[in-house]
Each structure stands twice: as structure tokens, then as C-alpha cells.
mmCIF file of C-alpha atoms in Angstrom:
data_model
loop_
_atom_site.group_PDB
_atom_site.id
_atom_site.type_symbol
_atom_site.label_atom_id
_atom_site.label_comp_id
_atom_site.label_asym_id
_atom_site.label_seq_id
_atom_site.Cartn_x
_atom_site.Cartn_y
_atom_site.Cartn_z
ATOM 1 C CA MET A 30 94.960 107.440 122.423
ATOM 2 C CA LEU A 31 95.547 103.887 121.189
ATOM 3 C CA GLU A 32 92.683 102.056 119.505
ATOM 4 C CA THR A 33 92.489 98.609 117.938
ATOM 5 C CA ILE A 34 90.564 97.648 114.802
ATOM 6 C CA GLU A 35 89.546 93.977 114.887
ATOM 7 C CA ILE A 36 89.450 92.164 111.536
ATOM 8 C CA LYS A 37 88.276 88.670 110.631
ATOM 9 C CA SER A 38 89.568 87.539 107.254
ATOM 10 C CA SER A 39 87.859 84.744 105.329
ATOM 11 C CA LYS A 40 90.360 83.837 102.584
ATOM 12 C CA ARG A 41 94.077 83.073 102.392
ATOM 13 C CA ILE A 42 94.748 86.278 100.455
ATOM 14 C CA GLU A 43 92.383 89.236 100.360
ATOM 15 C CA PHE A 44 92.190 93.002 100.888
ATOM 16 C CA ILE A 45 89.660 94.248 103.459
ATOM 17 C CA ASP A 46 88.544 97.881 103.296
ATOM 18 C CA ILE A 47 88.936 99.496 106.742
ATOM 19 C CA THR A 48 88.463 103.148 105.689
ATOM 20 C CA ASP A 49 85.115 103.513 107.475
ATOM 21 C CA LYS A 50 86.476 101.997 110.687
ATOM 22 C CA ILE A 51 89.408 104.421 110.624
ATOM 23 C CA ASN A 52 87.140 107.417 110.013
ATOM 24 C CA SER A 53 84.824 106.342 112.848
ATOM 25 C CA ILE A 54 87.763 106.292 115.269
ATOM 26 C CA ILE A 55 88.971 109.680 114.022
ATOM 27 C CA ALA A 56 85.437 111.095 114.347
ATOM 28 C CA ALA A 57 85.145 109.809 117.929
ATOM 29 C CA SER A 58 88.514 111.382 118.827
ATOM 30 C CA LYS A 59 87.151 114.878 117.972
ATOM 31 C CA ILE A 60 90.599 115.719 116.581
ATOM 32 C CA LYS A 61 90.173 118.165 113.680
ATOM 33 C CA GLU A 62 93.721 118.224 112.360
ATOM 34 C CA GLY A 63 96.587 115.837 112.989
ATOM 35 C CA ILE A 64 98.069 112.537 111.946
ATOM 36 C CA CYS A 65 96.637 109.043 112.151
ATOM 37 C CA PHE A 66 99.225 106.262 112.562
ATOM 38 C CA LEU A 67 98.363 102.693 111.565
ATOM 39 C CA ASN A 68 100.481 99.671 112.536
ATOM 40 C CA VAL A 69 99.834 96.018 111.642
ATOM 41 C CA PRO A 70 101.267 93.699 114.358
ATOM 42 C CA HIS A 71 101.448 90.663 112.041
ATOM 43 C CA THR A 72 104.294 89.368 109.856
ATOM 44 C CA THR A 73 102.049 87.812 107.185
ATOM 45 C CA ALA A 74 99.747 90.793 106.625
ATOM 46 C CA GLY A 75 100.115 94.395 105.511
ATOM 47 C CA ILE A 76 98.321 97.692 105.003
ATOM 48 C CA THR A 77 98.007 99.771 101.839
ATOM 49 C CA ILE A 78 96.020 102.510 100.150
ATOM 50 C CA ASN A 79 94.394 101.906 96.782
ATOM 51 C CA GLU A 80 91.163 102.244 94.819
ATOM 52 C CA ASN A 81 88.039 101.031 96.599
ATOM 53 C CA ALA A 82 85.512 102.018 93.897
ATOM 54 C CA ASP A 83 85.969 99.138 91.413
ATOM 55 C CA SER A 84 86.800 95.772 92.999
ATOM 56 C CA SER A 85 88.593 94.622 89.826
ATOM 57 C CA VAL A 86 91.539 96.805 90.895
ATOM 58 C CA VAL A 87 92.116 94.780 94.066
ATOM 59 C CA TYR A 88 91.566 91.568 92.093
ATOM 60 C CA ASP A 89 94.313 92.566 89.639
ATOM 61 C CA ILE A 90 96.701 93.629 92.416
ATOM 62 C CA LEU A 91 96.314 90.265 94.185
ATOM 63 C CA THR A 92 96.547 88.221 90.971
ATOM 64 C CA LYS A 93 99.747 89.944 89.849
ATOM 65 C CA THR A 94 101.254 89.767 93.348
ATOM 66 C CA ASN A 95 100.620 86.013 93.411
ATOM 67 C CA GLN A 96 102.228 85.664 89.966
ATOM 68 C CA LEU A 97 105.375 87.458 91.149
ATOM 69 C CA ILE A 98 105.463 85.776 94.575
ATOM 70 C CA PRO A 99 103.700 82.395 94.280
ATOM 71 C CA GLU A 100 102.631 80.412 97.329
ATOM 72 C CA ASN A 101 105.008 77.576 96.392
ATOM 73 C CA ASN A 102 108.527 78.477 95.259
ATOM 74 C CA ASN A 103 111.005 76.087 96.934
ATOM 75 C CA TYR A 104 110.994 78.207 100.084
ATOM 76 C CA THR A 105 112.861 76.912 103.137
ATOM 77 C CA HIS A 106 110.594 78.202 105.952
ATOM 78 C CA PHE A 107 108.825 75.151 107.388
ATOM 79 C CA GLU A 108 105.445 76.831 107.898
ATOM 80 C CA GLY A 109 104.898 77.066 104.133
ATOM 81 C CA ASN A 110 103.903 80.724 104.192
ATOM 82 C CA SER A 111 107.079 82.447 103.052
ATOM 83 C CA ASP A 112 105.157 84.130 100.227
ATOM 84 C CA SER A 113 102.987 85.793 102.895
ATOM 85 C CA HIS A 114 106.033 87.171 104.723
ATOM 86 C CA ILE A 115 107.519 88.552 101.490
ATOM 87 C CA LYS A 116 104.230 90.216 100.492
ATOM 88 C CA SER A 117 103.962 91.706 103.991
ATOM 89 C CA SER A 118 107.307 93.493 103.687
ATOM 90 C CA LEU A 119 106.634 94.707 100.138
ATOM 91 C CA PHE A 120 103.214 96.212 100.904
ATOM 92 C CA GLY A 121 104.348 97.442 104.340
ATOM 93 C CA GLN A 122 102.987 97.343 107.848
ATOM 94 C CA SER A 123 102.897 101.027 108.806
ATOM 95 C CA LEU A 124 101.022 104.020 107.387
ATOM 96 C CA SER A 125 100.681 107.648 108.450
ATOM 97 C CA ILE A 126 97.682 109.557 107.114
ATOM 98 C CA ILE A 127 97.015 113.285 107.524
ATOM 99 C CA ILE A 128 93.757 114.190 109.320
ATOM 100 C CA GLU A 129 91.869 117.254 108.053
ATOM 101 C CA ASN A 130 88.354 118.332 109.077
ATOM 102 C CA ASN A 131 88.112 115.377 111.470
ATOM 103 C CA ARG A 132 88.603 112.841 108.636
ATOM 104 C CA ALA A 133 91.436 110.937 106.970
ATOM 105 C CA LEU A 134 92.679 113.144 104.111
ATOM 106 C CA LEU A 135 92.294 110.619 101.281
ATOM 107 C CA GLY A 136 91.794 111.144 97.558
ATOM 108 C CA THR A 137 88.400 110.593 95.923
ATOM 109 C CA TRP A 138 89.176 107.029 94.898
ATOM 110 C CA GLN A 139 91.357 106.043 97.837
ATOM 111 C CA GLY A 140 90.505 103.528 100.521
ATOM 112 C CA VAL A 141 92.703 101.998 103.228
ATOM 113 C CA PHE A 142 92.985 98.216 102.963
ATOM 114 C CA PHE A 143 94.109 95.615 105.461
ATOM 115 C CA CYS A 144 96.102 93.106 103.369
ATOM 116 C CA GLU A 145 95.570 89.517 104.442
ATOM 117 C CA PHE A 146 98.314 87.307 103.004
ATOM 118 C CA ASP A 147 97.894 84.169 105.163
ATOM 119 C CA GLY A 148 94.269 83.883 106.247
ATOM 120 C CA PRO A 149 91.702 83.145 107.263
ATOM 121 C CA ARG A 150 92.635 84.562 110.663
ATOM 122 C CA ASN A 151 91.586 86.990 113.364
ATOM 123 C CA ARG A 152 93.731 90.080 112.875
ATOM 124 C CA LYS A 153 94.123 93.568 114.256
ATOM 125 C CA VAL A 154 95.379 96.998 113.275
ATOM 126 C CA TYR A 155 96.600 99.487 115.893
ATOM 127 C CA ILE A 156 95.643 103.102 115.353
ATOM 128 C CA LYS A 157 97.009 106.113 117.190
ATOM 129 C CA ILE A 158 95.981 109.718 116.598
ATOM 130 C CA LEU A 159 98.190 112.716 117.311
ATOM 131 C CA MET B 24 99.741 123.409 108.793
ATOM 132 C CA LEU B 25 98.633 121.618 105.631
ATOM 133 C CA GLU B 26 100.313 122.506 102.341
ATOM 134 C CA THR B 27 99.862 121.128 98.826
ATOM 135 C CA ILE B 28 102.588 120.543 96.253
ATOM 136 C CA GLU B 29 101.194 120.775 92.710
ATOM 137 C CA ILE B 30 102.803 118.502 90.107
ATOM 138 C CA LYS B 31 102.304 118.280 86.332
ATOM 139 C CA SER B 32 103.623 115.038 84.907
ATOM 140 C CA SER B 33 104.458 114.722 81.217
ATOM 141 C CA LYS B 34 104.853 110.969 80.671
ATOM 142 C CA ARG B 35 102.889 107.832 81.521
ATOM 143 C CA ILE B 36 105.566 106.685 83.948
ATOM 144 C CA GLU B 37 108.193 108.947 85.456
ATOM 145 C CA PHE B 38 109.746 110.055 88.747
ATOM 146 C CA ILE B 39 109.673 113.786 89.517
ATOM 147 C CA ASP B 40 112.105 115.156 92.114
ATOM 148 C CA ILE B 41 110.178 117.222 94.709
ATOM 149 C CA THR B 42 112.972 117.554 97.302
ATOM 150 C CA ASP B 43 113.412 121.306 96.762
ATOM 151 C CA LYS B 44 109.670 121.941 97.009
ATOM 152 C CA ILE B 45 109.526 120.027 100.301
ATOM 153 C CA ASN B 46 112.512 121.915 101.722
ATOM 154 C CA SER B 47 110.988 125.254 100.680
ATOM 155 C CA ILE B 48 107.817 124.446 102.612
ATOM 156 C CA ILE B 49 109.833 123.307 105.645
ATOM 157 C CA ALA B 50 111.937 126.500 105.465
ATOM 158 C CA ALA B 51 108.819 128.690 105.326
ATOM 159 C CA SER B 52 107.352 126.889 108.353
ATOM 160 C CA LYS B 53 110.334 128.010 110.511
ATOM 161 C CA ILE B 54 110.144 124.630 112.266
ATOM 162 C CA LYS B 55 113.680 123.606 113.303
ATOM 163 C CA GLU B 56 112.997 120.047 114.441
ATOM 164 C CA GLY B 57 110.022 117.821 113.798
ATOM 165 C CA ILE B 58 108.471 115.474 111.286
ATOM 166 C CA CYS B 59 107.294 116.133 107.746
ATOM 167 C CA PHE B 60 104.401 113.911 106.590
ATOM 168 C CA LEU B 61 103.775 113.380 102.876
ATOM 169 C CA ASN B 62 100.580 111.825 101.481
ATOM 170 C CA VAL B 63 99.749 111.175 97.817
ATOM 171 C CA PRO B 64 95.950 111.329 97.247
ATOM 172 C CA HIS B 65 96.070 109.263 94.039
ATOM 173 C CA THR B 66 95.720 105.511 93.456
ATOM 174 C CA THR B 67 97.962 105.376 90.379
ATOM 175 C CA ALA B 68 100.913 107.319 91.791
ATOM 176 C CA GLY B 69 103.327 106.960 94.685
ATOM 177 C CA ILE B 70 106.150 108.574 96.596
ATOM 178 C CA THR B 71 109.637 107.251 97.272
ATOM 179 C CA ILE B 72 113.152 108.226 98.279
ATOM 180 C CA ASN B 73 116.111 107.330 96.054
ATOM 181 C CA GLU B 74 119.224 108.698 94.387
ATOM 182 C CA ASN B 75 118.801 112.001 92.567
ATOM 183 C CA ALA B 76 122.439 112.478 91.536
ATOM 184 C CA ASP B 77 122.642 110.128 88.517
ATOM 185 C CA SER B 78 119.441 109.908 86.469
ATOM 186 C CA SER B 79 120.351 106.384 85.284
ATOM 187 C CA VAL B 80 119.248 105.110 88.709
ATOM 188 C CA VAL B 81 115.658 106.259 88.181
ATOM 189 C CA TYR B 82 115.795 104.953 84.598
ATOM 190 C CA ASP B 83 116.792 101.489 85.872
ATOM 191 C CA ILE B 84 114.149 101.513 88.627
ATOM 192 C CA LEU B 85 111.394 102.317 86.127
ATOM 193 C CA THR B 86 112.643 99.842 83.498
ATOM 194 C CA LYS B 87 112.799 96.965 85.992
ATOM 195 C CA THR B 88 109.441 97.893 87.525
ATOM 196 C CA ASN B 89 107.854 97.801 84.070
ATOM 197 C CA GLN B 90 109.450 94.390 83.405
ATOM 198 C CA LEU B 91 107.985 92.978 86.610
ATOM 199 C CA ILE B 92 104.596 94.698 86.261
ATOM 200 C CA PRO B 93 103.985 95.324 82.550
ATOM 201 C CA GLU B 94 101.265 97.668 81.317
ATOM 202 C CA ASN B 95 99.443 94.790 79.621
ATOM 203 C CA ASN B 96 99.064 91.512 81.526
ATOM 204 C CA ASN B 97 95.501 90.232 81.032
ATOM 205 C CA TYR B 98 94.236 92.503 83.799
ATOM 206 C CA THR B 99 90.477 92.698 84.400
ATOM 207 C CA HIS B 100 90.120 96.379 85.398
ATOM 208 C CA PHE B 101 88.382 98.117 82.474
ATOM 209 C CA GLU B 102 90.429 101.332 82.653
ATOM 210 C CA GLY B 103 93.563 99.509 81.471
ATOM 211 C CA ASN B 104 95.800 100.940 84.202
ATOM 212 C CA SER B 105 96.009 98.049 86.661
ATOM 213 C CA ASP B 106 99.797 98.101 86.451
ATOM 214 C CA SER B 107 99.675 101.702 87.747
ATOM 215 C CA HIS B 108 97.571 100.670 90.761
ATOM 216 C CA ILE B 109 99.931 97.778 91.598
ATOM 217 C CA LYS B 110 103.018 100.003 91.325
ATOM 218 C CA SER B 111 101.318 102.591 93.540
ATOM 219 C CA SER B 112 100.856 100.103 96.388
ATOM 220 C CA LEU B 113 104.371 98.666 96.074
ATOM 221 C CA PHE B 114 106.145 102.058 96.142
ATOM 222 C CA GLY B 115 103.705 103.461 98.705
ATOM 223 C CA GLN B 116 101.713 106.647 99.125
ATOM 224 C CA SER B 117 102.861 107.914 102.520
ATOM 225 C CA LEU B 118 106.247 108.996 103.875
ATOM 226 C CA SER B 119 107.407 110.523 107.149
ATOM 227 C CA ILE B 120 110.737 112.341 107.115
ATOM 228 C CA ILE B 121 112.586 113.729 110.141
ATOM 229 C CA ILE B 122 113.245 117.505 110.087
ATOM 230 C CA GLU B 123 116.569 118.718 111.526
ATOM 231 C CA ASN B 124 117.987 122.247 111.276
ATOM 232 C CA ASN B 125 114.881 123.374 109.377
ATOM 233 C CA ARG B 126 115.506 120.872 106.546
ATOM 234 C CA ALA B 127 114.454 117.327 105.619
ATOM 235 C CA LEU B 128 117.053 114.991 107.163
ATOM 236 C CA LEU B 129 118.063 113.150 103.980
ATOM 237 C CA GLY B 130 121.271 111.344 103.074
ATOM 238 C CA THR B 131 123.815 112.912 100.699
ATOM 239 C CA TRP B 132 122.453 111.090 97.658
ATOM 240 C CA GLN B 133 118.777 111.014 98.617
ATOM 241 C CA GLY B 134 115.975 112.889 96.926
ATOM 242 C CA VAL B 135 112.199 112.572 97.354
ATOM 243 C CA PHE B 136 110.420 111.576 94.175
ATOM 244 C CA PHE B 137 106.771 111.782 93.182
ATOM 245 C CA CYS B 138 106.156 108.537 91.246
ATOM 246 C CA GLU B 139 103.848 109.011 88.266
ATOM 247 C CA PHE B 140 102.517 105.639 87.113
ATOM 248 C CA ASP B 141 99.583 106.748 84.908
ATOM 249 C CA GLY B 142 100.341 110.168 83.462
ATOM 250 C CA PRO B 143 100.456 112.656 82.042
ATOM 251 C CA ARG B 144 98.206 114.236 84.693
ATOM 252 C CA ASN B 145 97.918 117.095 87.137
ATOM 253 C CA ARG B 146 98.795 115.669 90.536
ATOM 254 C CA LYS B 147 99.310 116.772 94.100
ATOM 255 C CA VAL B 148 101.121 115.780 97.270
ATOM 256 C CA TYR B 149 99.862 116.844 100.708
ATOM 257 C CA ILE B 150 102.477 117.873 103.213
ATOM 258 C CA LYS B 151 101.974 118.436 106.927
ATOM 259 C CA ILE B 152 104.664 119.471 109.396
ATOM 260 C CA LEU B 153 104.575 118.679 113.107
ATOM 261 C CA MET C 3 115.343 114.070 120.336
ATOM 262 C CA LEU C 4 117.303 112.716 117.385
ATOM 263 C CA GLU C 5 119.365 109.562 117.841
ATOM 264 C CA THR C 6 121.476 107.555 115.405
ATOM 265 C CA ILE C 7 121.803 103.776 115.289
ATOM 266 C CA GLU C 8 125.168 102.739 113.830
ATOM 267 C CA ILE C 9 125.197 99.517 111.786
ATOM 268 C CA LYS C 10 128.090 97.574 110.246
ATOM 269 C CA SER C 11 126.924 95.138 107.590
ATOM 270 C CA SER C 12 129.099 92.191 106.558
ATOM 271 C CA LYS C 13 127.459 90.918 103.340
ATOM 272 C CA ARG C 14 126.237 92.453 100.089
ATOM 273 C CA ILE C 15 122.618 91.655 100.972
ATOM 274 C CA GLU C 16 121.389 90.899 104.481
ATOM 275 C CA PHE C 17 118.798 91.887 107.072
ATOM 276 C CA ILE C 18 120.093 93.051 110.456
ATOM 277 C CA ASP C 19 117.725 92.967 113.438
ATOM 278 C CA ILE C 20 117.723 96.381 115.167
ATOM 279 C CA THR C 21 114.687 95.848 117.427
ATOM 280 C CA ASP C 22 116.722 95.801 120.648
ATOM 281 C CA LYS C 23 118.608 98.953 119.689
ATOM 282 C CA ILE C 24 115.329 100.752 118.997
ATOM 283 C CA ASN C 25 113.817 99.619 122.299
ATOM 284 C CA SER C 26 116.927 100.715 124.204
ATOM 285 C CA ILE C 27 116.610 104.220 122.754
ATOM 286 C CA ILE C 28 112.892 104.318 123.552
ATOM 287 C CA ALA C 29 113.588 103.096 127.112
ATOM 288 C CA ALA C 30 116.234 105.793 127.626
ATOM 289 C CA SER C 31 113.816 108.468 126.380
ATOM 290 C CA LYS C 32 111.382 107.679 129.247
ATOM 291 C CA ILE C 33 108.521 108.326 126.812
ATOM 292 C CA LYS C 34 105.607 106.051 127.741
ATOM 293 C CA GLU C 35 103.329 106.677 124.755
ATOM 294 C CA GLY C 36 104.120 108.213 121.404
ATOM 295 C CA ILE C 37 105.532 107.490 117.990
ATOM 296 C CA CYS C 38 109.003 106.378 116.975
ATOM 297 C CA PHE C 39 110.120 107.531 113.507
ATOM 298 C CA LEU C 40 112.855 105.664 111.668
ATOM 299 C CA ASN C 41 114.619 107.030 108.571
ATOM 300 C CA VAL C 42 117.363 105.348 106.544
ATOM 301 C CA PRO C 43 119.641 107.989 104.909
ATOM 302 C CA HIS C 44 120.956 105.596 102.224
ATOM 303 C CA THR C 45 119.697 104.885 98.689
ATOM 304 C CA THR C 46 120.829 101.246 98.576
ATOM 305 C CA ALA C 47 119.361 100.146 101.912
ATOM 306 C CA GLY C 48 115.926 99.973 103.504
ATOM 307 C CA ILE C 49 113.993 99.212 106.661
ATOM 308 C CA THR C 50 111.205 96.703 107.205
ATOM 309 C CA ILE C 51 109.285 94.743 109.824
ATOM 310 C CA ASN C 52 109.099 90.948 109.635
ATOM 311 C CA GLU C 53 109.533 87.742 111.620
ATOM 312 C CA ASN C 54 112.698 87.505 113.716
ATOM 313 C CA ALA C 55 111.980 84.138 115.338
ATOM 314 C CA ASP C 56 112.917 81.758 112.496
ATOM 315 C CA SER C 57 115.821 82.961 110.331
ATOM 316 C CA SER C 58 114.543 80.950 107.345
ATOM 317 C CA VAL C 59 111.917 83.677 106.835
ATOM 318 C CA VAL C 60 114.560 86.331 106.137
ATOM 319 C CA TYR C 61 116.474 83.827 103.989
ATOM 320 C CA ASP C 62 113.367 83.245 101.840
ATOM 321 C CA ILE C 63 112.608 86.981 101.583
ATOM 322 C CA LEU C 64 116.131 87.731 100.347
ATOM 323 C CA THR C 65 116.261 84.751 97.962
ATOM 324 C CA LYS C 66 112.949 85.666 96.333
ATOM 325 C CA THR C 67 113.858 89.360 96.169
ATOM 326 C CA ASN C 68 117.092 88.469 94.362
ATOM 327 C CA GLN C 69 115.145 86.264 91.938
ATOM 328 C CA LEU C 70 112.793 89.129 91.079
ATOM 329 C CA ILE C 71 115.488 91.811 91.019
ATOM 330 C CA PRO C 72 118.811 90.138 90.165
ATOM 331 C CA GLU C 73 122.135 91.888 90.645
ATOM 332 C CA ASN C 74 122.834 91.784 86.899
ATOM 333 C CA ASN C 75 120.002 92.697 84.536
ATOM 334 C CA ASN C 76 121.378 94.961 81.772
ATOM 335 C CA TYR C 77 121.072 97.985 84.020
ATOM 336 C CA THR C 78 122.497 101.309 82.787
ATOM 337 C CA HIS C 79 123.754 102.808 86.089
ATOM 338 C CA PHE C 80 127.554 102.667 85.965
ATOM 339 C CA GLU C 81 128.041 101.713 89.618
ATOM 340 C CA GLY C 82 126.535 98.264 89.009
ATOM 341 C CA ASN C 83 124.195 98.425 92.004
ATOM 342 C CA SER C 84 120.883 99.293 90.381
ATOM 343 C CA ASP C 85 119.291 96.219 91.954
ATOM 344 C CA SER C 86 120.161 97.700 95.367
ATOM 345 C CA HIS C 87 118.419 101.002 94.529
ATOM 346 C CA ILE C 88 115.291 99.191 93.297
ATOM 347 C CA LYS C 89 115.120 97.003 96.414
ATOM 348 C CA SER C 90 115.571 100.107 98.579
ATOM 349 C CA SER C 91 112.480 101.784 97.125
ATOM 350 C CA LEU C 92 110.345 98.627 97.282
ATOM 351 C CA PHE C 93 111.126 97.859 100.949
ATOM 352 C CA GLY C 94 111.071 101.542 101.897
ATOM 353 C CA GLN C 95 113.273 103.881 103.897
ATOM 354 C CA SER C 96 110.866 105.259 106.495
ATOM 355 C CA LEU C 97 108.824 103.633 109.256
ATOM 356 C CA SER C 98 106.614 104.980 112.045
ATOM 357 C CA ILE C 99 105.979 102.678 114.991
ATOM 358 C CA ILE C 100 103.579 103.319 117.881
ATOM 359 C CA ILE C 101 105.170 103.405 121.367
ATOM 360 C CA GLU C 102 103.148 101.909 124.237
ATOM 361 C CA ASN C 103 104.391 101.244 127.778
ATOM 362 C CA ASN C 104 107.812 102.669 126.871
ATOM 363 C CA ARG C 105 108.342 100.041 124.133
ATOM 364 C CA ALA C 106 107.779 99.721 120.369
ATOM 365 C CA LEU C 107 104.284 98.244 119.930
ATOM 366 C CA LEU C 108 105.234 95.226 117.824
ATOM 367 C CA GLY C 109 103.495 91.886 117.376
ATOM 368 C CA THR C 110 104.826 88.730 119.056
ATOM 369 C CA TRP C 111 106.788 87.638 115.996
ATOM 370 C CA GLN C 112 107.766 91.049 114.686
ATOM 371 C CA GLY C 113 111.256 92.511 114.582
ATOM 372 C CA VAL C 114 112.549 95.646 112.857
ATOM 373 C CA PHE C 115 115.236 94.928 110.286
ATOM 374 C CA PHE C 116 117.781 97.185 108.627
ATOM 375 C CA CYS C 117 117.904 95.956 105.006
ATOM 376 C CA GLU C 118 121.391 96.009 103.543
ATOM 377 C CA PHE C 119 121.227 95.767 99.750
ATOM 378 C CA ASP C 120 124.754 96.882 98.797
ATOM 379 C CA GLY C 121 127.140 95.974 101.602
ATOM 380 C CA PRO C 122 129.344 95.452 103.336
ATOM 381 C CA ARG C 123 129.228 99.074 104.536
ATOM 382 C CA ASN C 124 128.968 101.261 107.617
ATOM 383 C CA ARG C 125 125.367 102.420 107.784
ATOM 384 C CA LYS C 126 123.051 104.370 110.041
ATOM 385 C CA VAL C 127 119.396 104.721 110.901
ATOM 386 C CA TYR C 128 117.996 107.970 112.315
ATOM 387 C CA ILE C 129 115.425 107.623 115.052
ATOM 388 C CA LYS C 130 113.216 110.368 116.443
ATOM 389 C CA ILE C 131 110.663 109.954 119.210
ATOM 390 C CA LEU C 132 107.589 112.163 119.619
#
């Protein structure tokens, strides 16, 4: 079963919490135990797991990432978004999460974030459950 | 089959080799060929594969990581462990490893490491075999 | 079904597009829908997804990565390739990609790259399809 999560980002760089959307799709699948595969079909976006309780965590992650990989850095790629491509590969574009009791098996403080590195854009995440 | 590997870290930042624990769980499962999924349910820890033959490799990885993402960097998150959250997302919290001949299919020099970025703590890694 | 992709790198650091090789193996498997697992059995190499249309993207990724993690940086590991090990863990050594219509479900601009960080060498990538 292949599902698509549609995402509309509003900033150039932001993390968007998609944990609830993932759990809704898992719930609808009725699968109690298995694996949930997430793939981002974009080269200037990523997917990661981190804390979704205090938003200052995401703020610090994005600020430090921009310090290490600034938007402008004498890149050669003509589109001017090389930083977005680099961030995409470092955060990654594929995740596999264990399903237990018909939910994603995440820690207390964990949420799954879509990582927008070149927005605002309409984006998607593919999700497949085995 | 869902199993849990219990880990007790002793430093703020360290890599702990869990290759033998993973192979013990695979051996007990009697599964000859398949996939082993590993998920870390923490937002200040990670999981990675690297060399476990010469400990200077892990030393260099941790030293360079701390240079790039120092513990103190004018972060806003009140808990003072923003560097741990950033490291967690960069190293990643999920791995899938092919099983062949009832063992994790790793290279000669590869080991699987639990990455502690905010210890010492009691930690765990979930492991599911398909 | 376990397959091996053989790779011969020609530089110390380069990305090699293996998308066609992966799709050939998926095509031969006759599997319409599933998951393709990729594992790199080396500790100084990685695997990532990024743009394969304009080669300046890969050039910028490698240039920036070398800026952040230079080859020489007072590392302790005697082999002199600590930068390669660090890059390997940051880009990652495992990927899971959804298969749809007997092909890897990638975005329009996405390609799968083997990341050589300590070449030139003979390398391999394991691929398993479920």
C-alpha cells in the first residue's frame, strides 16, 4: 500500500511535523506490527526524527545547520540552492520506522519532521507499510 | 518480533559498539535471510556504522563532530543540549541492515555503534527482524 | 534475493551514479511493488540520494563537505583517512527505497549515488529486494 503525504511549506527553511499524518495512515492500514517506510522524492528536502515538544530545539538545529552550510558560499550550481542540496543529503531522504500496536514506535519526545530546505513549495512524502 | 537492546552510557558523548548484541538477537531469531531494522527512541542519541577495529577512528569522529557542533554555541533551548539534538539528526536514528547466513551483512571493518550525545544515561535500541 | 553492485572509483572523493544499476536489478527481479534495501559494506564510503541532472550539484556537495571535514585536521588515526570515516557516517551507509511499477520510486531529479570518500578503490553495494 503506497500513500502520499502532501505538504505545503511556507518558508525557505523549516521543519514540519508530520507525525500525526503518519500515524493516521498507519491507523487506517489496520497493520498492528510491521515497518513504515518514508521516502522524500525531492533533492532539496529531507526527513528526520527529533524533539517535537519544545520548538527551540528545531530552531537551534536550523540555525546551526545554516551556520555550517550557509545559503551563499561561492557555490557553482546556477540555481543558487546548493546549500539545500547539501542539507538534503546530510539529513537524509529515507526513514524506516517500526510499527507496534498500530502506531509508529517513537520515543516520548520524538516526532517525525519533513525538512524543507528550499521552500516555500508544495512537497510530498511517500509512505509504504509492510 | 520486536526486541530491545539496553545500553548504559558512561560519558556525555561516546560511541558504544552493539554489533555483537545485534548478531545475538539475529542468531536467536533463526532467520537466515532478511532485514534487521534498528530504531533509536531518543532525540539526543543516534546510530551509525563505522570502523570498530581501531578505536582512534571513533575518537576522530567524535572530536571533529564536537568541533563542528560544539556543546556551547549560543543555543536557545533551555536544557543546554542542543548540540546533542543536532548530532542526533545528522548521524540518524534508523538503520536497516541486510541479514545473510543468519548474521548482519557487514563489511570486514564495520561495526554498528549506538551514538550517545547527551549521556551518561540508560538508553535503548529497538530491533525488529523481517 | 541478494545482489551485489560492483563499483570502481577513480578519485579519492567522488559520487558515482548507480541509479541505472539499481533499476536493472529491480527490473530483473520482476517485483512490481516492494522495498529495495541498499547497504554499503565499507567504512570510508557512503550512499545518498541527490540531483543527477546538473553535475555542479555534486561538485558543490563535495567541495563544501571537504571544507567542513578537511583531509588533514590533526586526526589521530594512523591511516590518514579519518575524514573519510567521518563523511561515511554523516552521509550514511544504508538506504531503503520504495519500489513501484517495477522501478525505484524516485523524484524527477533524484539519482542514487555511491559516495567514494577514500578512493580510488574497488567497492560494492549490497542490494536486497523484498
